């Protein structure tokens, strides 16, 4: 090998090694687990005193802090990067503090509704916060709409749901809210209500990470509704409930077996209710997969 070619070869080898190392490092950084932190928050009393005439600004910054925190975790979860579970208690505390500083802050109520119900299952806390907001945002029809959904879909408190929906209808002039006020005194149509609710939430959400969460859950519920409608047609034709989703597909009541976007498998419970192994969460699908793997060993 000539003296001239040796440096060239060495350079090419070095560049190749550099590319391999850099590529591996980049892949590692993309998948590197992170732990988001909410940080320390002074008491609401101190913040109210310290913020003086800037309570609205401080309240808005607290809400943005929580949204950015949750959005960062949601993006990592969707990318299958392991992170610490969100600090829901801390998120709730900060949002409650934010509305004490500025009870008119729209984003605080809307975002609290999104995670206190679906993620934390603290329905009463969510409705208490919405009730607080209704005292100030007396024109905002979405607050009683959300409270009505929580009361009917989660809490099965249909008289309360009717009251909330009636108020939402009076404020918005929406025929949907007025119809829901009477309709959801009964236990029928829960999935339709969820779809109507999530559609409203998705359209009004400005944070893209949270909006994608709504879209994902909305697509899952639409698949559930397909199965429910097929189940009802099966029962009407056969006189009894089907036992499996596959039975609906094989009988021509479903063109294809709907797919759970969370990665789980839809199935029918003994009473005909449509459920999924994912429990409408990525973590639920992973847990079910591990359990199934253990059973097959």
PDB file of C-alpha atoms in Angstrom:
ATOM      1  CA  UNK A   1       0.000   0.000   0.000  1.00  0.00           C
ATOM      2  CA  UNK A   2       1.400   3.399  -0.971  1.00  0.00           C
ATOM      3  CA  UNK A   3       2.133   6.130   1.524  1.00  0.00           C
ATOM      4  CA  UNK A   4      -0.599   8.285  -0.044  1.00  0.00           C
ATOM      5  CA  UNK A   5      -3.347   5.664   0.146  1.00  0.00           C
ATOM      6  CA  UNK A   6      -2.752   4.783   3.803  1.00  0.00           C
ATOM      7  CA  UNK A   7      -4.136   8.081   5.208  1.00  0.00           C
ATOM      8  CA  UNK A   8      -7.133   7.785   2.873  1.00  0.00           C
ATOM      9  CA  UNK A   9      -7.903   4.266   4.071  1.00  0.00           C
ATOM     10  CA  UNK A  10      -7.454   5.320   7.687  1.00  0.00           C
ATOM     11  CA  UNK A  11      -9.825   8.228   7.131  1.00  0.00           C
ATOM     12  CA  UNK A  12     -12.474   5.979   5.563  1.00  0.00           C
ATOM     13  CA  UNK A  13     -12.199   3.482   8.415  1.00  0.00           C
ATOM     14  CA  UNK A  14     -12.472   6.278  10.965  1.00  0.00           C
ATOM     15  CA  UNK A  15     -15.549   7.718   9.254  1.00  0.00           C
ATOM     16  CA  UNK A  16     -17.163   4.280   9.150  1.00  0.00           C
ATOM     17  CA  UNK A  17     -16.550   3.705  12.855  1.00  0.00           C
ATOM     18  CA  UNK A  18     -17.790   7.215  13.622  1.00  0.00           C
ATOM     19  CA  UNK A  19     -20.985   6.594  11.655  1.00  0.00           C
ATOM     20  CA  UNK A  20     -21.674   3.326  13.459  1.00  0.00           C
ATOM     21  CA  UNK A  21     -21.051   4.846  16.880  1.00  0.00           C
ATOM     22  CA  UNK A  22     -23.051   7.998  16.121  1.00  0.00           C
ATOM     23  CA  UNK A  23     -25.964   5.985  14.744  1.00  0.00           C
ATOM     24  CA  UNK A  24     -26.073   3.744  17.804  1.00  0.00           C
ATOM     25  CA  UNK A  25     -25.824   6.735  20.109  1.00  0.00           C
ATOM     26  CA  UNK A  26     -28.648   8.521  18.271  1.00  0.00           C
ATOM     27  CA  UNK A  27     -30.854   5.438  18.534  1.00  0.00           C
ATOM     28  CA  UNK A  28     -30.067   5.195  22.237  1.00  0.00           C
ATOM     29  CA  UNK A  29     -30.951   8.834  22.853  1.00  0.00           C
ATOM     30  CA  UNK A  30     -34.279   8.415  21.056  1.00  0.00           C
ATOM     31  CA  UNK A  31     -35.195   5.447  23.238  1.00  0.00           C
ATOM     32  CA  UNK A  32     -33.523   6.635  26.418  1.00  0.00           C
ATOM     33  CA  UNK A  33     -35.989   6.444  29.322  1.00  0.00           C
ATOM     34  CA  UNK A  34     -36.781   9.784  30.884  1.00  0.00           C
ATOM     35  CA  UNK A  35     -38.356  10.826  34.116  1.00  0.00           C
ATOM     36  CA  UNK A  36     -40.400  13.983  33.831  1.00  0.00           C
ATOM     37  CA  UNK A  37     -40.586  16.156  36.919  1.00  0.00           C
ATOM     38  CA  UNK A  38     -43.289  18.574  38.006  1.00  0.00           C
ATOM     39  CA  UNK A  39     -41.046  20.244  40.526  1.00  0.00           C
ATOM     40  CA  UNK A  40     -41.877  22.052  43.759  1.00  0.00           C
ATOM     41  CA  UNK A  41     -44.933  24.286  43.980  1.00  0.00           C
ATOM     42  CA  UNK A  42     -45.394  26.838  46.791  1.00  0.00           C
ATOM     43  CA  UNK A  43     -48.755  26.985  48.549  1.00  0.00           C
ATOM     44  CA  UNK A  44     -51.663  28.675  46.803  1.00  0.00           C
ATOM     45  CA  UNK A  45     -51.870  31.254  49.592  1.00  0.00           C
ATOM     46  CA  UNK A  46     -48.249  32.246  49.028  1.00  0.00           C
ATOM     47  CA  UNK A  47     -48.702  32.373  45.251  1.00  0.00           C
ATOM     48  CA  UNK A  48     -51.820  34.511  45.586  1.00  0.00           C
ATOM     49  CA  UNK A  49     -49.886  36.972  47.740  1.00  0.00           C
ATOM     50  CA  UNK A  50     -46.695  36.886  45.668  1.00  0.00           C
ATOM     51  CA  UNK A  51     -48.395  37.193  42.283  1.00  0.00           C
ATOM     52  CA  UNK A  52     -50.206  40.392  43.316  1.00  0.00           C
ATOM     53  CA  UNK A  53     -51.879  41.753  40.167  1.00  0.00           C
ATOM     54  CA  UNK A  54     -50.559  38.941  37.978  1.00  0.00           C
ATOM     55  CA  UNK A  55     -52.668  36.063  39.284  1.00  0.00           C
ATOM     56  CA  UNK A  56     -54.047  35.263  35.824  1.00  0.00           C
ATOM     57  CA  UNK A  57     -50.550  35.028  34.356  1.00  0.00           C
ATOM     58  CA  UNK A  58     -49.260  32.833  37.178  1.00  0.00           C
ATOM     59  CA  UNK A  59     -52.335  30.608  36.965  1.00  0.00           C
ATOM     60  CA  UNK A  60     -51.891  30.206  33.214  1.00  0.00           C
ATOM     61  CA  UNK A  61     -48.208  29.329  33.637  1.00  0.00           C
ATOM     62  CA  UNK A  62     -49.111  26.615  36.162  1.00  0.00           C
ATOM     63  CA  UNK A  63     -51.614  25.091  33.760  1.00  0.00           C
ATOM     64  CA  UNK A  64     -49.070  25.166  30.939  1.00  0.00           C
ATOM     65  CA  UNK A  65     -46.514  23.518  33.216  1.00  0.00           C
ATOM     66  CA  UNK A  66     -48.855  20.568  33.818  1.00  0.00           C
ATOM     67  CA  UNK A  67     -49.852  20.266  30.153  1.00  0.00           C
ATOM     68  CA  UNK A  68     -46.231  20.255  28.982  1.00  0.00           C
ATOM     69  CA  UNK A  69     -45.307  17.732  31.669  1.00  0.00           C
ATOM     70  CA  UNK A  70     -48.111  15.350  30.717  1.00  0.00           C
ATOM     71  CA  UNK A  71     -47.562  15.889  26.992  1.00  0.00           C
ATOM     72  CA  UNK A  72     -43.907  14.894  27.310  1.00  0.00           C
ATOM     73  CA  UNK A  73     -44.809  11.675  29.086  1.00  0.00           C
ATOM     74  CA  UNK A  74     -47.607  10.867  26.622  1.00  0.00           C
ATOM     75  CA  UNK A  75     -45.254  11.208  23.648  1.00  0.00           C
ATOM     76  CA  UNK A  76     -42.702   8.884  25.258  1.00  0.00           C
ATOM     77  CA  UNK A  77     -45.390   6.319  26.082  1.00  0.00           C
ATOM     78  CA  UNK A  78     -46.686   6.351  22.514  1.00  0.00           C
ATOM     79  CA  UNK A  79     -43.112   5.821  21.301  1.00  0.00           C
ATOM     80  CA  UNK A  80     -42.817   2.796  23.648  1.00  0.00           C
ATOM     81  CA  UNK A  81     -40.138   4.506  25.725  1.00  0.00           C
ATOM     82  CA  UNK A  82     -40.351   3.567  29.389  1.00  0.00           C
ATOM     83  CA  UNK A  83     -40.986   6.494  31.716  1.00  0.00           C
ATOM     84  CA  UNK A  84     -42.095   6.937  35.274  1.00  0.00           C
ATOM     85  CA  UNK A  85     -45.911   7.053  35.659  1.00  0.00           C
ATOM     86  CA  UNK A  86     -47.297  10.601  35.646  1.00  0.00           C
ATOM     87  CA  UNK A  87     -47.598  12.313  39.009  1.00  0.00           C
ATOM     88  CA  UNK A  88     -51.383  12.588  38.871  1.00  0.00           C
ATOM     89  CA  UNK A  89     -51.687  13.805  42.448  1.00  0.00           C
ATOM     90  CA  UNK A  90     -49.211  16.580  41.745  1.00  0.00           C
ATOM     91  CA  UNK A  91     -50.956  17.471  38.486  1.00  0.00           C
ATOM     92  CA  UNK A  92     -54.308  17.691  40.252  1.00  0.00           C
ATOM     93  CA  UNK A  93     -52.864  19.825  43.034  1.00  0.00           C
ATOM     94  CA  UNK A  94     -51.292  22.297  40.621  1.00  0.00           C
ATOM     95  CA  UNK A  95     -54.478  22.644  38.556  1.00  0.00           C
ATOM     96  CA  UNK A  96     -56.568  23.162  41.685  1.00  0.00           C
ATOM     97  CA  UNK A  97     -54.098  25.835  42.720  1.00  0.00           C
ATOM     98  CA  UNK A  98     -54.267  27.440  39.284  1.00  0.00           C
ATOM     99  CA  UNK A  99     -58.047  27.898  39.412  1.00  0.00           C
ATOM    100  CA  UNK A 100     -57.788  29.362  42.895  1.00  0.00           C
ATOM    101  CA  UNK A 101     -55.550  32.029  41.383  1.00  0.00           C
ATOM    102  CA  UNK A 102     -57.688  32.436  38.282  1.00  0.00           C
ATOM    103  CA  UNK A 103     -61.102  30.726  38.440  1.00  0.00           C
ATOM    104  CA  UNK A 104     -61.791  31.738  34.829  1.00  0.00           C
ATOM    105  CA  UNK A 105     -58.900  29.750  33.346  1.00  0.00           C
ATOM    106  CA  UNK A 106     -60.487  27.574  30.659  1.00  0.00           C
ATOM    107  CA  UNK A 107     -57.540  25.223  30.070  1.00  0.00           C
ATOM    108  CA  UNK A 108     -57.328  24.225  33.738  1.00  0.00           C
ATOM    109  CA  UNK A 109     -60.856  22.800  33.770  1.00  0.00           C
ATOM    110  CA  UNK A 110     -60.629  21.209  30.346  1.00  0.00           C
ATOM    111  CA  UNK A 111     -57.326  19.479  30.989  1.00  0.00           C
ATOM    112  CA  UNK A 112     -58.241  18.397  34.523  1.00  0.00           C
ATOM    113  CA  UNK A 113     -61.334  16.781  33.054  1.00  0.00           C
ATOM    114  CA  UNK A 114     -59.220  14.831  30.581  1.00  0.00           C
ATOM    115  CA  UNK A 115     -56.960  13.076  33.088  1.00  0.00           C
ATOM    116  CA  UNK A 116     -58.948  13.047  36.340  1.00  0.00           C
ATOM    117  CA  UNK A 117     -61.610  10.905  34.668  1.00  0.00           C
ATOM    118  CA  UNK A 118     -59.941   8.647  32.105  1.00  0.00           C
ATOM    119  CA  UNK A 119     -56.544   8.280  33.739  1.00  0.00           C
ATOM    120  CA  UNK A 120     -57.101   8.616  37.503  1.00  0.00           C
ATOM    121  CA  UNK A 121     -60.803   7.684  37.716  1.00  0.00           C
ATOM    122  CA  UNK A 122     -61.460  10.415  40.285  1.00  0.00           C
ATOM    123  CA  UNK A 123     -64.865  11.313  38.930  1.00  0.00           C
ATOM    124  CA  UNK A 124     -66.171  13.163  41.977  1.00  0.00           C
ATOM    125  CA  UNK A 125     -63.040  15.308  42.213  1.00  0.00           C
ATOM    126  CA  UNK A 126     -63.432  16.131  38.525  1.00  0.00           C
ATOM    127  CA  UNK A 127     -67.071  17.143  38.973  1.00  0.00           C
ATOM    128  CA  UNK A 128     -66.303  19.159  42.109  1.00  0.00           C
ATOM    129  CA  UNK A 129     -63.731  21.112  40.098  1.00  0.00           C
ATOM    130  CA  UNK A 130     -66.219  21.598  37.260  1.00  0.00           C
ATOM    131  CA  UNK A 131     -68.868  22.777  39.741  1.00  0.00           C
ATOM    132  CA  UNK A 132     -66.349  25.317  41.036  1.00  0.00           C
ATOM    133  CA  UNK A 133     -65.707  26.512  37.504  1.00  0.00           C
ATOM    134  CA  UNK A 134     -69.418  26.857  36.750  1.00  0.00           C
ATOM    135  CA  UNK A 135     -69.701  29.481  39.494  1.00  0.00           C
ATOM    136  CA  UNK A 136     -67.341  31.730  37.536  1.00  0.00           C
ATOM    137  CA  UNK A 137     -67.519  30.583  33.911  1.00  0.00           C
ATOM    138  CA  UNK A 138     -71.305  30.768  34.024  1.00  0.00           C
ATOM    139  CA  UNK A 139     -71.535  31.108  30.230  1.00  0.00           C
ATOM    140  CA  UNK A 140     -69.388  28.054  29.448  1.00  0.00           C
ATOM    141  CA  UNK A 141     -71.699  25.219  28.371  1.00  0.00           C
ATOM    142  CA  UNK A 142     -68.843  22.715  28.130  1.00  0.00           C
ATOM    143  CA  UNK A 143     -68.334  22.540  31.907  1.00  0.00           C
ATOM    144  CA  UNK A 144     -71.847  21.193  32.614  1.00  0.00           C
ATOM    145  CA  UNK A 145     -71.532  19.047  29.474  1.00  0.00           C
ATOM    146  CA  UNK A 146     -68.405  17.397  30.905  1.00  0.00           C
ATOM    147  CA  UNK A 147     -70.015  17.019  34.336  1.00  0.00           C
ATOM    148  CA  UNK A 148     -73.064  15.449  32.719  1.00  0.00           C
ATOM    149  CA  UNK A 149     -70.882  12.962  30.889  1.00  0.00           C
ATOM    150  CA  UNK A 150     -69.035  12.035  34.082  1.00  0.00           C
ATOM    151  CA  UNK A 151     -72.301  11.580  35.957  1.00  0.00           C
ATOM    152  CA  UNK A 152     -73.880   9.344  33.330  1.00  0.00           C
ATOM    153  CA  UNK A 153     -70.974   7.414  31.837  1.00  0.00           C
ATOM    154  CA  UNK A 154     -68.768   6.889  34.874  1.00  0.00           C
ATOM    155  CA  UNK A 155     -70.920   7.426  37.957  1.00  0.00           C
ATOM    156  CA  UNK A 156     -74.280   6.148  36.642  1.00  0.00           C
ATOM    157  CA  UNK A 157     -75.949   9.107  38.367  1.00  0.00           C
ATOM    158  CA  UNK A 158     -78.572   9.784  35.718  1.00  0.00           C
ATOM    159  CA  UNK A 159     -80.639  12.423  37.579  1.00  0.00           C
ATOM    160  CA  UNK A 160     -77.462  14.501  38.059  1.00  0.00           C
ATOM    161  CA  UNK A 161     -76.505  13.896  34.432  1.00  0.00           C
ATOM    162  CA  UNK A 162     -79.890  15.154  33.280  1.00  0.00           C
ATOM    163  CA  UNK A 163     -79.484  18.334  35.347  1.00  0.00           C
ATOM    164  CA  UNK A 164     -76.031  19.029  33.923  1.00  0.00           C
ATOM    165  CA  UNK A 165     -77.086  18.322  30.344  1.00  0.00           C
ATOM    166  CA  UNK A 166     -80.145  20.539  30.763  1.00  0.00           C
ATOM    167  CA  UNK A 167     -77.887  23.397  31.828  1.00  0.00           C
ATOM    168  CA  UNK A 168     -75.488  22.716  28.943  1.00  0.00           C
ATOM    169  CA  UNK A 169     -78.421  22.777  26.527  1.00  0.00           C
ATOM    170  CA  UNK A 170     -79.741  26.053  27.901  1.00  0.00           C
ATOM    171  CA  UNK A 171     -76.324  27.697  27.612  1.00  0.00           C
ATOM    172  CA  UNK A 172     -75.403  26.372  24.170  1.00  0.00           C
ATOM    173  CA  UNK A 173     -78.772  25.938  22.505  1.00  0.00           C
ATOM    174  CA  UNK A 174     -77.497  22.502  21.470  1.00  0.00           C
ATOM    175  CA  UNK A 175     -80.156  19.951  20.617  1.00  0.00           C
ATOM    176  CA  UNK A 176     -77.646  17.215  21.480  1.00  0.00           C
ATOM    177  CA  UNK A 177     -77.331  18.350  25.090  1.00  0.00           C
ATOM    178  CA  UNK A 178     -81.086  18.714  25.401  1.00  0.00           C
ATOM    179  CA  UNK A 179     -81.625  15.207  24.062  1.00  0.00           C
ATOM    180  CA  UNK A 180     -78.945  13.774  26.320  1.00  0.00           C
ATOM    181  CA  UNK A 181     -80.617  15.364  29.334  1.00  0.00           C
ATOM    182  CA  UNK A 182     -83.582  13.044  28.917  1.00  0.00           C
ATOM    183  CA  UNK A 183     -81.968  10.116  27.175  1.00  0.00           C
ATOM    184  CA  UNK A 184     -79.298   9.386  29.749  1.00  0.00           C
ATOM    185  CA  UNK A 185     -81.744   9.002  32.578  1.00  0.00           C
ATOM    186  CA  UNK A 186     -81.573   5.452  31.286  1.00  0.00           C
ATOM    187  CA  UNK A 187     -78.618   3.118  31.075  1.00  0.00           C
ATOM    188  CA  UNK A 188     -78.664   2.722  27.302  1.00  0.00           C
ATOM    189  CA  UNK A 189     -76.331   4.232  24.736  1.00  0.00           C
ATOM    190  CA  UNK A 190     -73.217   4.586  26.874  1.00  0.00           C
ATOM    191  CA  UNK A 191     -70.777   4.184  23.994  1.00  0.00           C
ATOM    192  CA  UNK A 192     -72.647   6.681  21.841  1.00  0.00           C
ATOM    193  CA  UNK A 193     -72.377   9.163  24.685  1.00  0.00           C
ATOM    194  CA  UNK A 194     -68.654   8.521  25.012  1.00  0.00           C
ATOM    195  CA  UNK A 195     -68.152   9.110  21.284  1.00  0.00           C
ATOM    196  CA  UNK A 196     -70.128  12.365  21.399  1.00  0.00           C
ATOM    197  CA  UNK A 197     -68.157  13.504  24.431  1.00  0.00           C
ATOM    198  CA  UNK A 198     -64.721  12.617  23.066  1.00  0.00           C
ATOM    199  CA  UNK A 199     -65.506  14.246  19.735  1.00  0.00           C
ATOM    200  CA  UNK A 200     -66.270  17.481  21.580  1.00  0.00           C
ATOM    201  CA  UNK A 201     -63.106  17.184  23.661  1.00  0.00           C
ATOM    202  CA  UNK A 202     -60.927  16.425  20.635  1.00  0.00           C
ATOM    203  CA  UNK A 203     -62.218  19.384  18.637  1.00  0.00           C
ATOM    204  CA  UNK A 204     -61.629  21.810  21.498  1.00  0.00           C
ATOM    205  CA  UNK A 205     -58.176  20.566  22.526  1.00  0.00           C
ATOM    206  CA  UNK A 206     -55.235  22.757  21.490  1.00  0.00           C
ATOM    207  CA  UNK A 207     -52.384  20.619  22.816  1.00  0.00           C
ATOM    208  CA  UNK A 208     -51.486  18.160  20.055  1.00  0.00           C
ATOM    209  CA  UNK A 209     -50.239  15.385  22.357  1.00  0.00           C
ATOM    210  CA  UNK A 210     -53.428  15.420  24.392  1.00  0.00           C
ATOM    211  CA  UNK A 211     -55.489  15.699  21.216  1.00  0.00           C
ATOM    212  CA  UNK A 212     -53.873  12.540  19.836  1.00  0.00           C
ATOM    213  CA  UNK A 213     -54.829  10.758  23.052  1.00  0.00           C
ATOM    214  CA  UNK A 214     -58.451  11.752  22.483  1.00  0.00           C
ATOM    215  CA  UNK A 215     -58.314  10.620  18.856  1.00  0.00           C
ATOM    216  CA  UNK A 216     -56.913   7.254  19.879  1.00  0.00           C
ATOM    217  CA  UNK A 217     -59.589   6.631  22.484  1.00  0.00           C
ATOM    218  CA  UNK A 218     -62.252   7.888  20.094  1.00  0.00           C
ATOM    219  CA  UNK A 219     -61.187   5.399  17.421  1.00  0.00           C
ATOM    220  CA  UNK A 220     -61.304   2.603  20.021  1.00  0.00           C
ATOM    221  CA  UNK A 221     -64.827   3.519  21.088  1.00  0.00           C
ATOM    222  CA  UNK A 222     -65.990   3.632  17.477  1.00  0.00           C
ATOM    223  CA  UNK A 223     -64.773   0.052  17.084  1.00  0.00           C
ATOM    224  CA  UNK A 224     -66.654  -0.894  20.246  1.00  0.00           C
ATOM    225  CA  UNK A 225     -69.800   0.657  18.820  1.00  0.00           C
ATOM    226  CA  UNK A 226     -69.479  -1.470  15.669  1.00  0.00           C
ATOM    227  CA  UNK A 227     -69.407  -4.603  17.814  1.00  0.00           C
ATOM    228  CA  UNK A 228     -72.347  -3.423  19.915  1.00  0.00           C
ATOM    229  CA  UNK A 229     -74.479  -2.808  16.848  1.00  0.00           C
ATOM    230  CA  UNK A 230     -73.544  -6.228  15.442  1.00  0.00           C
ATOM    231  CA  UNK A 231     -74.334  -7.828  18.810  1.00  0.00           C
ATOM    232  CA  UNK A 232     -77.767  -6.210  18.848  1.00  0.00           C
ATOM    233  CA  UNK A 233     -78.498  -7.387  15.295  1.00  0.00           C
ATOM    234  CA  UNK A 234     -77.384 -10.897  16.247  1.00  0.00           C
ATOM    235  CA  UNK A 235     -79.698 -10.973  19.255  1.00  0.00           C
ATOM    236  CA  UNK A 236     -82.605  -9.671  17.203  1.00  0.00           C
ATOM    237  CA  UNK A 237     -82.040 -12.363  14.574  1.00  0.00           C
ATOM    238  CA  UNK A 238     -81.176 -15.300  16.848  1.00  0.00           C
ATOM    239  CA  UNK A 239     -83.060 -14.497  20.014  1.00  0.00           C
ATOM    240  CA  UNK A 240     -80.003 -14.804  22.264  1.00  0.00           C
ATOM    241  CA  UNK A 241     -76.708 -13.002  22.870  1.00  0.00           C
ATOM    242  CA  UNK A 242     -73.510 -14.009  21.077  1.00  0.00           C
ATOM    243  CA  UNK A 243     -70.633 -15.222  23.216  1.00  0.00           C
ATOM    244  CA  UNK A 244     -67.647 -14.078  21.136  1.00  0.00           C
ATOM    245  CA  UNK A 245     -66.760 -11.324  18.691  1.00  0.00           C
ATOM    246  CA  UNK A 246     -65.631 -13.992  16.220  1.00  0.00           C
ATOM    247  CA  UNK A 247     -69.143 -15.411  16.284  1.00  0.00           C
ATOM    248  CA  UNK A 248     -70.422 -12.079  14.991  1.00  0.00           C
ATOM    249  CA  UNK A 249     -67.856 -12.052  12.194  1.00  0.00           C
ATOM    250  CA  UNK A 250     -68.486 -15.646  11.170  1.00  0.00           C
ATOM    251  CA  UNK A 251     -72.231 -15.063  11.147  1.00  0.00           C
ATOM    252  CA  UNK A 252     -71.942 -12.095   8.804  1.00  0.00           C
ATOM    253  CA  UNK A 253     -72.918  -9.493  11.401  1.00  0.00           C
ATOM    254  CA  UNK A 254     -69.423  -7.968  11.218  1.00  0.00           C
ATOM    255  CA  UNK A 255     -67.483  -7.656   7.966  1.00  0.00           C
ATOM    256  CA  UNK A 256     -64.179  -7.933   9.862  1.00  0.00           C
ATOM    257  CA  UNK A 257     -63.152  -8.307  13.488  1.00  0.00           C
ATOM    258  CA  UNK A 258     -62.534  -4.747  14.782  1.00  0.00           C
ATOM    259  CA  UNK A 259     -59.019  -4.002  15.997  1.00  0.00           C
ATOM    260  CA  UNK A 260     -58.279  -2.344  19.314  1.00  0.00           C
ATOM    261  CA  UNK A 261     -55.899   0.586  18.578  1.00  0.00           C
ATOM    262  CA  UNK A 262     -54.373   0.059  22.028  1.00  0.00           C
ATOM    263  CA  UNK A 263     -53.194  -3.392  20.979  1.00  0.00           C
ATOM    264  CA  UNK A 264     -55.672  -5.475  22.958  1.00  0.00           C
ATOM    265  CA  UNK A 265     -58.371  -7.915  21.868  1.00  0.00           C
ATOM    266  CA  UNK A 266     -62.072  -7.125  21.986  1.00  0.00           C
ATOM    267  CA  UNK A 267     -64.302  -9.705  23.648  1.00  0.00           C
ATOM    268  CA  UNK A 268     -67.846 -10.088  24.961  1.00  0.00           C
ATOM    269  CA  UNK A 269     -68.568 -10.416  28.649  1.00  0.00           C
ATOM    270  CA  UNK A 270     -71.266 -12.762  29.941  1.00  0.00           C
ATOM    271  CA  UNK A 271     -73.922 -10.033  29.806  1.00  0.00           C
ATOM    272  CA  UNK A 272     -72.974  -9.070  26.238  1.00  0.00           C
ATOM    273  CA  UNK A 273     -70.970  -5.986  27.169  1.00  0.00           C
ATOM    274  CA  UNK A 274     -68.045  -5.272  24.847  1.00  0.00           C
ATOM    275  CA  UNK A 275     -64.684  -5.153  26.623  1.00  0.00           C
ATOM    276  CA  UNK A 276     -61.027  -5.309  25.644  1.00  0.00           C
ATOM    277  CA  UNK A 277     -57.952  -6.900  27.150  1.00  0.00           C
ATOM    278  CA  UNK A 278     -56.148  -3.545  26.909  1.00  0.00           C
ATOM    279  CA  UNK A 279     -58.710  -1.786  29.117  1.00  0.00           C
ATOM    280  CA  UNK A 280     -58.237   1.101  26.655  1.00  0.00           C
ATOM    281  CA  UNK A 281     -54.627   1.718  27.679  1.00  0.00           C
ATOM    282  CA  UNK A 282     -51.264   0.683  26.224  1.00  0.00           C
ATOM    283  CA  UNK A 283     -50.145  -0.522  29.656  1.00  0.00           C
ATOM    284  CA  UNK A 284     -53.198  -2.760  29.868  1.00  0.00           C
ATOM    285  CA  UNK A 285     -52.397  -4.386  26.532  1.00  0.00           C
ATOM    286  CA  UNK A 286     -48.807  -5.085  27.597  1.00  0.00           C
ATOM    287  CA  UNK A 287     -49.964  -6.585  30.896  1.00  0.00           C
ATOM    288  CA  UNK A 288     -52.488  -8.821  29.142  1.00  0.00           C
ATOM    289  CA  UNK A 289     -49.837  -9.965  26.662  1.00  0.00           C
ATOM    290  CA  UNK A 290     -47.474 -10.912  29.498  1.00  0.00           C
ATOM    291  CA  UNK A 291     -50.233 -12.826  31.260  1.00  0.00           C
ATOM    292  CA  UNK A 292     -51.107 -14.704  28.079  1.00  0.00           C
ATOM    293  CA  UNK A 293     -47.439 -15.507  27.489  1.00  0.00           C
ATOM    294  CA  UNK A 294     -47.187 -16.897  31.008  1.00  0.00           C
ATOM    295  CA  UNK A 295     -50.262 -19.063  30.521  1.00  0.00           C
ATOM    296  CA  UNK A 296     -48.934 -20.598  27.305  1.00  0.00           C
ATOM    297  CA  UNK A 297     -45.604 -21.645  28.804  1.00  0.00           C
TER     298      UNK A 297
END
